[in-house]
């Protein structure tokens, strides 16, 4: 064996030890779990090939956490186990096959499926129904006494109910719900204190407080998932029934737990939970399948640290390490200059990511990021990938500071910083090709004039070919020029022309929104139209008239006044009207005709009789506000087919849910 292998093993051991210390003792991890898991896997593989390199102090030789002398040690009545992992359906199917072989049976195996909570494993011992002590997993055999903090968790009973055993050692996961995590990090930011990397660290940090009044404020929660030991009681013979037994004693059980008749139902469960992940009120990092029959569990037994009858099916990692290769500056519709990170491609959150938003220069300062840095990138759900933090000790000597350009990268006009704001803007206005293109794309977009077929790519081509310079030119496009464009067949040219013609018939709110006035979104556009009724009235409204309208403040009113005082904009509007853009007069609805006034609605799932946008317009007409996310302020959720996480969340919060049929009944004219 070469000394380079020995060196490699030593450097892996030392890196993992550092990460363990940061994770378990400081509650402040510096690298994503995926990176840690990779190093550990590499070390295990090397130690398997070269067993002579295994030392007693190798991080591979212990289960989970490091013990901290601050807390009293507690020897677990039976060892606290960990779980083996699979990362793919195929690996799970292979696991299921292995179980069938071991059990020497060909019939289906029934499993209990549980979300894999991303918290901290604990064991709680109840003697004669009274909470006696609680301990962390520690190294699996000996944990830390955290009874004083566990007692402060509202959902943990200090006394069991019903026909409980004389002794019960129950295991579960302590976690911090997402809402509590967001709140403590927000408070910490405001006070200039350290923020927690994720809810799991926040939960761990709360349990390792000496002063229980701190943990008490942290709104921790718990779900139990197994029994370590129970005396003087007959337990049911399957895992799911045992969980129900725990529930009957007053111990909280995760409501998402289900029984699956076989391996394929397990995989459907995985998909369903993965889809709903964002809507769950707590973080999970996968699901756990457990053989349901206790008799089969006993036949299968245990490997070193984990039961052979259970497996965690992990979700794709949401955080990964990669390198920042460059930062480009993009110019938006209103001239705002946004730094965009170009990354070494990395597989994260189930897709390959090579770009991430950096928001603005303040964000770059906050992260302290430089070109060449190794960064942690996070992609959760469908949210745009973000850079979470920088691994500073991996910064190369040739790393480059990121500077905002002094002139616009597209039109070379000066870049200006808005007073008191993090935003830099190109001062070129519609002289700037980027702003011009973006404003035309916005005009044609679905929520604005809804010109089908006139998408971003075609707008780029039309502008580059100088066929379109302002939105008015869209209505003057010669058919023969359109046909000549690359990849534009006669049929598609005619379709686009028909869509352009159709878009002439619109509504006043859509038209105002389409103009792209700064900070005038759909809701403000609708309020303007409903209150002032005509485009002339809106164009002539004073700052004070505008500020009197619902939801319009000083800044937005200023943007509206300045938009309509610009000659260029006035001309564009007149020309649009003269080429035939028109809309029906606004019907003035009295308050009694707006029965949903003051209510906030959310729409989710697929509607069959109208588009989501039409439903939104109808709701706004009836006075409702329409929001994109469910919260305690939501009045009603309109749920179409295949509604997912928003429906789950609404149900959890006890919010009224109606289906499309019931919604249509509400509409006066459908
Ligand atoms: C979590 N973390 O949610 C187990 N777990 O079972 C669930 N962990 C587990 N089960 C045996 N649901 C060892 C660990």
XYZ file of C-alpha atoms and ligand atoms in Angstrom:
684
model
C 0.000 0.000 0.000
C 1.380 3.366 -0.916
C 1.810 6.176 1.557
C -0.399 8.317 -0.658
C -3.365 6.082 0.284
C -2.465 6.442 3.944
C -2.290 10.197 3.461
C -5.658 10.194 1.736
C -7.232 8.221 4.616
C -5.714 10.620 7.152
C -6.888 13.700 5.335
C -10.425 12.241 5.007
C -10.444 11.413 8.727
C -9.336 14.870 9.669
C -11.831 16.614 7.361
C -14.702 14.432 8.659
C -13.646 15.087 12.261
C -13.699 18.827 11.641
C -17.136 18.561 10.059
C -18.371 16.399 12.967
C -17.185 18.999 15.444
C -18.857 21.838 13.528
C -22.058 19.828 13.191
C -22.440 18.126 16.561
C -20.719 20.507 18.946
C -21.028 23.921 17.343
C -24.396 23.214 15.631
C -22.946 25.148 12.697
C -22.136 22.880 9.741
C -19.968 24.362 7.009
C -20.570 21.843 4.210
C -23.780 20.280 2.836
C -24.766 16.795 4.057
C -24.199 15.424 0.548
C -20.504 16.404 0.693
C -20.127 14.901 4.183
C -21.796 11.665 3.031
C -19.439 11.469 0.042
C -16.297 11.842 2.182
C -17.601 9.243 4.619
C -18.380 6.834 1.775
C -14.900 7.317 0.341
C -13.319 6.613 3.736
C -15.430 3.486 4.261
C -14.434 2.214 0.814
C -10.726 2.791 1.486
C -10.959 1.140 4.915
C -12.772 -1.845 3.385
C -10.006 -2.298 0.817
C -7.205 -1.635 3.324
C -8.535 -2.866 6.711
C -5.091 -2.364 8.268
C -5.764 1.391 8.036
C -8.837 1.250 10.312
C -8.015 2.912 13.628
C -10.187 2.958 16.753
C -10.602 6.696 16.467
C -11.765 6.600 12.841
C -15.060 8.466 12.362
C -16.367 5.308 10.635
C -16.240 3.463 13.962
C -19.060 5.291 15.696
C -22.759 5.890 15.139
C -23.798 9.492 14.791
C -23.122 12.137 17.360
C -20.149 13.119 19.401
C -20.678 13.374 23.118
C -20.315 16.690 24.781
C -19.278 16.724 28.422
C -21.736 19.527 29.225
C -24.545 17.016 29.718
C -24.832 13.919 31.902
C -24.404 10.660 29.989
C -27.373 8.295 29.868
C -26.950 4.647 28.890
C -29.813 3.650 26.599
C -31.884 0.677 27.791
C -31.517 -0.776 24.281
C -29.200 0.736 21.631
C -30.606 3.539 19.496
C -30.248 2.462 15.909
C -29.663 4.398 12.756
C -31.003 3.640 9.283
C -29.363 2.474 6.084
C -30.102 4.568 3.020
C -31.057 4.094 -0.598
C -31.040 6.915 -3.130
C -32.998 5.329 -5.988
C -36.107 3.258 -6.640
C -33.989 0.490 -8.127
C -31.918 0.249 -4.960
C -35.096 0.063 -2.900
C -36.460 -2.711 -5.149
C -33.177 -4.582 -4.683
C -33.592 -4.144 -0.899
C -37.142 -5.545 -1.099
C -35.831 -8.528 -3.076
C -33.122 -9.198 -0.492
C -35.771 -9.219 2.238
C -37.880 -11.730 0.293
C -34.835 -13.956 -0.161
C -33.995 -13.819 3.528
C -37.582 -14.510 4.505
C -37.650 -17.250 1.866
C -40.992 -16.067 0.556
C -42.251 -14.779 -2.722
C -45.323 -12.987 -1.425
C -45.550 -9.241 -1.107
C -44.052 -7.626 1.963
C -46.221 -5.048 3.724
C -44.435 -1.881 4.858
C -45.237 1.099 7.038
C -44.159 4.284 5.219
C -43.074 7.322 7.236
C -41.683 10.721 6.273
C -38.023 10.932 7.311
C -38.008 13.891 9.659
C -34.865 15.975 9.585
C -34.377 16.582 13.279
C -32.697 14.991 16.234
C -33.342 11.437 17.440
C -34.310 11.134 21.086
C -35.305 8.455 23.531
C -37.765 9.187 26.311
C -38.332 6.863 29.237
C -41.694 6.852 31.028
C -41.882 4.956 34.311
C -45.405 4.271 35.567
C -46.587 6.703 32.922
C -44.437 9.600 34.176
C -41.659 11.117 32.036
C -38.466 10.102 33.809
C -35.665 11.103 31.483
C -34.901 11.958 27.880
C -31.647 11.490 26.009
C -30.165 12.241 22.615
C -28.862 9.334 20.544
C -25.220 10.222 21.202
C -23.116 7.316 19.926
C -26.116 4.956 19.921
C -25.223 3.334 23.247
C -24.777 6.404 25.445
C -26.642 9.656 24.897
C -26.829 13.028 26.627
C -29.399 13.858 29.260
C -31.649 16.567 27.805
C -34.646 15.920 30.071
C -34.775 19.570 31.212
C -35.237 20.786 27.637
C -37.461 17.957 26.421
C -39.913 18.711 29.242
C -40.503 22.161 27.741
C -41.804 20.782 24.404
C -45.519 21.434 24.400
C -46.553 18.270 22.543
C -44.559 15.874 24.754
C -46.783 14.560 27.547
C -45.264 14.562 31.030
C -47.767 11.838 31.869
C -49.118 9.063 29.626
C -52.822 8.385 29.157
C -54.853 5.183 29.128
C -53.531 1.694 29.712
C -49.796 2.450 29.531
C -46.949 0.039 30.334
C -45.053 0.188 33.623
C -41.926 1.103 31.671
C -41.777 2.593 28.180
C -38.710 3.672 26.235
C -40.070 5.463 23.193
C -38.009 6.858 20.308
C -38.759 9.715 17.997
C -37.472 12.814 16.305
C -37.425 16.299 17.803
C -37.688 18.942 15.095
C -38.322 22.612 14.593
C -41.315 23.389 12.335
C -40.406 25.561 9.331
C -42.495 28.481 10.641
C -40.642 28.536 13.987
C -37.284 28.262 12.186
C -38.082 31.217 9.921
C -39.128 33.244 12.943
C -36.011 32.611 15.051
C -33.726 33.328 12.101
C -35.607 36.546 11.332
C -35.321 37.637 14.970
C -31.623 36.688 15.025
C -30.951 38.700 11.844
C -32.687 41.738 13.302
C -30.558 41.504 16.433
C -27.406 40.934 14.358
C -26.975 37.462 15.886
C -25.866 34.214 14.253
C -28.536 32.498 12.124
C -29.000 28.705 12.049
C -28.099 26.873 8.831
C -31.288 24.780 8.828
C -34.164 23.682 11.100
C -32.268 20.594 12.223
C -29.367 22.634 13.560
C -31.782 25.016 15.175
C -33.483 22.067 16.914
C -30.130 20.595 17.969
C -28.911 23.984 19.204
C -32.081 24.413 21.247
C -31.788 21.005 22.920
C -28.184 21.658 23.932
C -29.075 24.727 25.935
C -28.361 24.547 29.641
C -31.140 26.978 30.404
C -34.487 25.293 29.610
C -36.259 28.638 29.244
C -34.439 29.047 25.910
C -35.629 25.701 24.534
C -39.122 26.542 25.796
C -39.236 29.577 23.513
C -38.110 27.666 20.425
C -41.422 25.962 19.594
C -39.915 22.526 19.102
C -42.129 19.584 18.188
C -41.810 15.810 18.178
C -43.127 12.752 16.382
C -42.486 9.282 17.773
C -41.701 6.344 15.489
C -40.595 3.336 17.503
C -40.553 1.562 20.849
C -37.163 0.761 22.428
C -38.687 -1.313 25.207
C -42.004 -1.712 26.978
C -42.752 -3.716 30.146
C -45.962 -5.272 31.409
C -47.962 -4.709 28.261
C -48.926 -6.809 25.264
C -47.878 -4.893 22.147
C -49.669 -5.338 18.800
C -47.866 -7.532 16.286
C -47.373 -4.956 13.578
C -45.451 -1.680 13.479
C -48.355 0.492 12.350
C -50.613 -0.769 15.162
C -47.799 -0.114 17.625
C -47.642 3.489 16.458
C -51.404 3.741 16.966
C -50.887 2.300 20.448
C -48.350 5.082 21.173
C -50.909 7.590 19.966
C -53.499 6.157 22.363
C -51.036 6.806 25.209
C -50.930 10.478 24.183
C -47.687 10.448 22.166
C -47.756 12.432 18.866
C -47.367 10.412 15.642
C -46.750 11.934 12.206
C -50.121 12.144 10.400
C -48.541 11.251 7.012
C -47.683 7.671 8.074
C -49.389 5.057 5.864
C -49.331 1.297 5.321
C -48.216 0.123 1.852
C -49.326 -3.335 0.695
C -46.133 -3.881 -1.306
C -42.994 -2.308 -2.754
C -44.822 -0.495 -5.567
C -47.129 1.241 -3.081
C -43.988 2.326 -1.205
C -42.697 4.005 -4.370
C -46.039 5.766 -4.945
C -45.843 6.996 -1.348
C -42.310 8.312 -1.995
C -43.527 10.244 -5.064
C -46.529 11.670 -3.260
C -44.498 12.854 -0.266
C -41.763 14.262 -2.564
C -44.431 16.273 -4.446
C -45.933 17.561 -1.214
C -42.615 18.197 0.514
C -42.715 22.005 0.271
C -46.236 22.106 1.697
C -45.369 20.091 4.812
C -44.873 22.276 7.888
C -41.549 20.555 8.754
C -38.350 19.592 6.885
C -37.919 16.025 5.699
C -35.078 14.511 3.716
C -36.733 11.332 2.467
C -39.129 8.608 3.553
C -38.585 5.505 5.694
C -40.036 2.087 4.885
C -40.357 -0.408 7.749
C -41.452 -4.030 7.406
C -44.843 -3.956 9.080
C -44.977 -7.438 10.579
C -43.050 -7.649 13.859
C -42.603 -11.386 13.308
C -40.859 -10.675 9.993
C -38.802 -7.929 11.641
C -37.535 -10.466 14.174
C -36.674 -12.968 11.448
C -34.725 -10.292 9.577
C -32.862 -8.962 12.610
C -30.120 -6.349 12.638
C -26.810 -5.487 11.026
C -24.149 -3.640 13.044
C -25.957 -0.372 13.694
C -29.241 -0.584 11.811
C -32.288 -2.823 11.527
C -32.325 -5.012 8.421
C -36.097 -4.508 8.168
C -36.031 -0.746 7.582
C -34.526 1.554 4.999
C -34.506 5.315 4.391
C -35.247 6.313 0.780
C -33.566 9.696 0.578
C -34.690 12.581 -1.623
C -32.131 14.137 -3.973
C -29.898 16.504 -1.986
C -31.155 20.102 -1.939
C -27.716 21.483 -1.149
C -24.479 20.798 -2.974
C -21.005 22.211 -3.351
C -19.894 23.805 -6.596
C -17.670 26.572 -7.943
C -18.603 30.087 -8.951
C -17.061 30.466 -12.413
C -18.267 33.963 -13.291
C -20.865 36.605 -12.551
C -22.861 38.134 -15.411
C -25.052 41.193 -15.109
C -28.549 41.016 -16.592
C -30.678 44.043 -17.340
C -34.386 43.735 -16.526
C -37.470 45.433 -17.942
C -37.130 48.429 -15.657
C -33.343 48.624 -16.049
C -32.551 46.891 -12.761
C -29.169 45.211 -13.021
C -29.130 41.747 -11.485
C -25.972 39.748 -10.910
C -26.343 36.141 -12.081
C -23.969 33.444 -10.876
C -22.513 31.097 -13.500
C -21.654 27.845 -11.788
C -19.811 24.664 -12.531
C -22.821 22.422 -13.372
C -23.960 20.442 -10.335
C -26.812 17.971 -9.719
C -28.955 19.405 -6.922
C -32.647 19.135 -5.970
C -33.131 16.608 -8.788
C -31.807 18.727 -11.702
C -28.487 19.964 -13.066
C -27.972 23.585 -12.131
C -25.484 25.950 -13.779
C -26.943 29.373 -12.887
C -28.162 30.925 -9.662
C -29.571 34.296 -8.782
C -27.479 36.608 -6.628
C -30.343 39.140 -6.234
C -28.286 42.322 -5.884
C -24.956 43.756 -4.770
C -25.981 43.753 -1.095
C -26.485 40.012 -1.320
C -22.982 39.635 -2.774
C -21.599 41.674 0.134
C -23.596 39.675 2.670
C -22.290 36.372 1.268
C -18.776 37.784 0.826
C -18.578 35.724 -2.356
C -15.837 36.054 -4.995
C -15.404 34.534 -8.462
C -13.494 31.249 -8.049
C -15.041 30.477 -4.654
C -16.463 27.117 -3.655
C -20.063 27.766 -2.665
C -23.039 25.878 -1.250
C -25.914 25.991 -3.688
C -29.479 25.199 -2.677
C -32.428 24.295 -4.881
C -35.651 23.520 -3.006
C -38.890 22.741 -4.840
C -39.327 24.896 -7.905
C -37.605 27.874 -6.340
C -34.732 29.491 -8.308
C -31.379 28.089 -7.115
C -29.643 30.220 -4.498
C -26.109 30.521 -3.203
C -26.389 29.845 0.519
C -22.829 30.395 1.677
C -19.157 30.399 0.778
C -16.557 27.879 1.969
C -13.959 30.492 2.736
C -11.065 28.159 3.419
C -11.353 26.810 -0.128
C -10.842 30.254 -1.716
C -8.137 30.114 -4.411
C -5.367 32.723 -4.486
C -6.644 34.111 -7.791
C -10.242 34.679 -6.592
C -11.745 37.891 -7.963
C -13.869 40.470 -6.153
C -17.242 41.132 -7.845
C -17.740 44.728 -8.947
C -20.867 46.307 -10.377
C -20.200 47.603 -13.909
C -20.183 51.390 -14.236
C -21.896 51.236 -17.623
C -24.782 49.040 -18.802
C -23.440 45.755 -20.279
C -26.063 45.974 -23.043
C -26.280 49.649 -24.099
C -23.309 51.285 -22.324
C -25.494 53.945 -20.691
C -24.423 54.949 -17.191
C -25.382 52.691 -14.320
C -26.982 54.546 -11.400
C -27.640 53.493 -7.852
C -31.018 54.351 -6.381
C -30.759 56.293 -3.173
C -31.116 54.073 -0.103
C -31.603 50.982 -2.234
C -29.553 47.947 -3.121
C -30.618 48.219 -6.761
C -28.467 49.558 -9.564
C -30.183 50.568 -12.802
C -29.217 51.200 -16.390
C -30.182 54.803 -17.116
C -30.812 54.081 -20.812
C -34.581 53.494 -20.580
C -36.004 52.244 -23.882
C -32.751 53.178 -25.660
C -31.395 50.053 -24.001
C -32.077 46.951 -26.105
C -32.381 44.777 -23.026
C -35.104 46.968 -21.501
C -36.842 47.279 -24.848
C -36.920 43.517 -25.387
C -38.053 42.831 -21.825
C -40.867 45.354 -22.034
C -42.104 43.850 -25.322
C -41.951 40.344 -23.802
C -43.899 41.614 -20.826
C -46.507 43.261 -23.088
C -47.086 39.995 -24.998
C -47.070 37.752 -21.909
C -50.004 35.646 -20.753
C -51.177 37.857 -17.901
C -50.793 40.984 -20.043
C -51.991 41.051 -23.697
C -51.712 37.244 -23.886
C -50.338 36.991 -27.456
C -49.931 33.243 -27.928
C -46.856 32.309 -29.949
C -45.110 35.630 -29.375
C -42.725 34.218 -26.800
C -39.329 35.390 -25.556
C -37.351 33.824 -28.411
C -39.481 35.337 -31.165
C -39.369 38.772 -29.512
C -35.553 38.552 -29.421
C -35.476 37.703 -33.125
C -37.990 40.406 -34.109
C -35.979 43.027 -32.207
C -32.610 41.812 -33.541
C -33.991 41.870 -37.110
C -35.257 45.410 -36.458
C -38.815 44.359 -37.311
C -40.050 45.523 -33.931
C -38.835 48.552 -32.015
C -41.872 49.403 -29.868
C -44.934 47.402 -28.861
C -46.914 49.242 -31.545
C -44.771 47.579 -34.230
C -46.204 44.206 -33.188
C -49.475 45.283 -34.811
C -47.740 46.354 -38.035
C -45.751 43.194 -38.691
C -45.826 42.320 -42.413
C -46.721 38.662 -43.014
C -43.951 38.266 -45.623
C -41.235 39.422 -43.173
C -42.488 37.016 -40.556
C -42.472 34.052 -42.953
C -38.883 34.794 -43.939
C -37.664 34.325 -40.372
C -35.720 31.207 -39.605
C -37.864 28.272 -38.457
C -41.091 30.208 -39.086
C -43.425 28.231 -41.334
C -46.412 29.911 -43.022
C -48.792 28.204 -40.653
C -47.033 29.414 -37.514
C -46.687 32.938 -38.950
C -50.442 32.986 -39.541
C -51.083 31.684 -36.046
C -48.973 34.457 -34.530
C -50.697 37.095 -36.680
C -54.110 35.765 -35.623
C -53.058 35.877 -31.953
C -51.822 39.463 -32.406
C -55.145 40.439 -33.948
C -57.062 38.705 -31.158
C -55.045 40.535 -28.501
C -56.451 43.870 -29.692
C -59.580 43.021 -27.783
C -58.529 43.188 -24.143
C -59.583 44.626 -20.773
C -58.435 47.859 -19.167
C -56.680 46.118 -16.227
C -54.725 43.877 -18.610
C -53.792 46.829 -20.802
C -52.506 48.856 -17.838
C -50.560 45.864 -16.570
C -49.131 45.305 -20.077
C -47.700 48.839 -20.156
C -45.109 47.680 -17.640
C -45.277 50.685 -15.308
C -42.819 50.147 -12.477
C -44.317 48.295 -9.518
C -47.752 48.144 -11.133
C -48.669 44.457 -11.014
C -51.979 42.854 -11.850
C -53.640 43.800 -8.577
C -52.674 47.468 -8.766
C -53.696 47.581 -12.437
C -57.110 46.167 -11.524
C -57.524 48.629 -8.643
C -56.604 51.531 -10.930
C -59.105 50.428 -13.575
C -61.925 49.773 -11.121
C -61.458 53.098 -9.379
C -60.665 55.472 -12.241
C -62.548 53.604 -15.016
C -60.764 55.043 -18.080
C -57.214 55.253 -19.370
C -57.596 59.048 -19.651
C -58.560 59.332 -15.985
C -55.590 57.174 -14.975
C -53.197 59.166 -17.163
C -54.453 62.445 -15.687
C -54.629 61.358 -12.049
C -52.531 63.353 -9.612
C -50.180 61.870 -7.035
C -52.856 62.521 -4.362
C -55.674 60.942 -6.444
C -53.553 57.833 -6.856
C -52.509 57.583 -3.212
C -56.203 57.544 -2.287
C -56.591 54.196 -4.079
C -56.341 50.917 -2.134
C -52.820 49.467 -1.934
C -51.199 52.403 -3.797
C -48.554 54.183 -1.771
C -46.314 57.151 -2.423
C -43.690 55.287 -4.451
C -46.102 53.467 -6.763
C -48.145 56.657 -7.280
C -44.933 58.441 -8.228
C -44.054 55.747 -10.805
C -47.548 56.042 -12.341
C -47.431 59.845 -12.566
C -43.980 59.821 -14.074
C -44.913 57.113 -16.604
C -47.877 59.105 -17.903
C -46.010 62.396 -17.983
C -43.505 60.920 -20.419
C -44.293 61.990 -24.023
C -42.879 58.798 -25.480
C -45.194 56.650 -23.346
C -48.209 58.835 -24.171
C -47.499 58.405 -27.872
C -47.212 54.637 -27.581
C -50.588 54.468 -25.817
C -52.260 56.664 -28.472
C -50.767 54.625 -31.281
C -51.859 51.340 -29.676
C -55.392 52.667 -29.518
C -55.223 53.898 -33.101
C -54.065 50.482 -34.413
C -57.174 49.006 -32.787
C -56.396 47.990 -29.205
C -59.659 48.338 -27.311
C -61.500 47.163 -24.199
C -65.046 47.198 -22.871
C -66.141 49.886 -20.457
C -65.627 48.973 -16.829
C -68.818 47.917 -15.097
C -69.110 49.845 -11.869
C -69.875 47.348 -9.143
C -71.291 48.538 -5.855
C -69.903 47.080 -2.647
C -72.926 44.771 -2.422
C -71.991 43.354 -5.827
C -68.530 42.515 -4.491
C -69.427 39.807 -1.996
C -65.807 38.685 -1.575
C -64.467 42.103 -0.598
C -61.725 41.818 2.023
C -61.165 38.080 1.418
C -57.896 36.552 0.210
C -58.230 33.493 -2.039
C -55.669 31.042 -3.390
C -56.147 28.914 -6.522
C -54.428 25.530 -6.916
C -54.648 22.391 -9.067
C -56.099 22.104 -12.574
C -59.478 23.647 -13.386
C -61.502 22.054 -16.196
C -64.009 24.762 -17.129
C -61.805 27.840 -17.120
C -58.141 28.715 -16.859
C -56.633 29.655 -13.507
C -56.221 33.162 -14.860
C -59.918 33.423 -15.712
C -60.818 32.201 -12.233
C -58.506 34.863 -10.831
C -60.142 37.616 -12.896
C -63.579 36.458 -11.724
C -62.472 36.476 -8.098
C -60.947 39.940 -8.385
C -64.157 41.189 -9.967
C -66.055 39.940 -6.938
C -63.709 41.916 -4.710
C -61.348 39.150 -3.558
C -57.593 39.452 -3.416
C -55.841 36.483 -5.049
C -52.592 35.301 -3.531
C -50.079 32.661 -4.642
C -49.517 30.968 -1.300
C -51.636 29.591 1.514
C -51.212 31.196 4.926
C -53.323 31.822 7.990
C -54.645 34.923 6.190
C -56.163 32.830 3.364
C -59.975 32.907 3.401
C -60.674 30.131 0.875
C -58.652 27.757 -1.282
C -60.112 26.974 -4.699
C -58.753 23.479 -5.361
C -58.904 21.948 -8.841
C -57.820 18.441 -9.884
C -54.490 17.034 -8.588
C -54.104 19.776 -6.000
C -50.924 19.140 -3.997
C -49.067 20.872 -1.214
C -51.283 23.956 -1.053
C -54.295 21.729 -0.381
C -52.407 19.863 2.348
C -51.385 23.134 3.950
C -54.912 24.578 3.777
C -56.269 21.431 5.436
C -53.591 21.631 8.122
C -54.482 25.250 8.822
C -58.227 24.497 8.796
C -58.838 26.839 5.863
C -62.058 26.548 3.823
C -61.544 24.591 0.579
C -63.985 24.541 -2.342
C -63.862 22.688 -5.649
C -64.460 24.104 -9.132
C -68.172 23.172 -9.175
C -68.854 25.009 -5.927
C -66.852 27.979 -7.201
C -68.904 28.209 -10.405
C -72.080 28.278 -8.302
C -70.732 31.438 -6.677
C -70.278 33.264 -9.960
C -73.204 35.458 -10.962
C -72.567 35.108 -14.689
C -70.888 31.924 -15.806
C -37.174 9.748 11.064
N -36.009 10.366 11.173
O -38.188 10.339 10.733
C -36.653 6.404 12.040
N -37.210 8.339 11.361
O -36.387 4.140 12.792
C -38.287 7.510 11.222
N -36.197 7.634 11.886
C -35.879 5.343 12.593
N -37.929 6.294 11.646
C -35.390 3.369 13.320
N -39.489 7.881 10.731
C -34.271 4.117 13.455
C -34.573 5.389 12.994
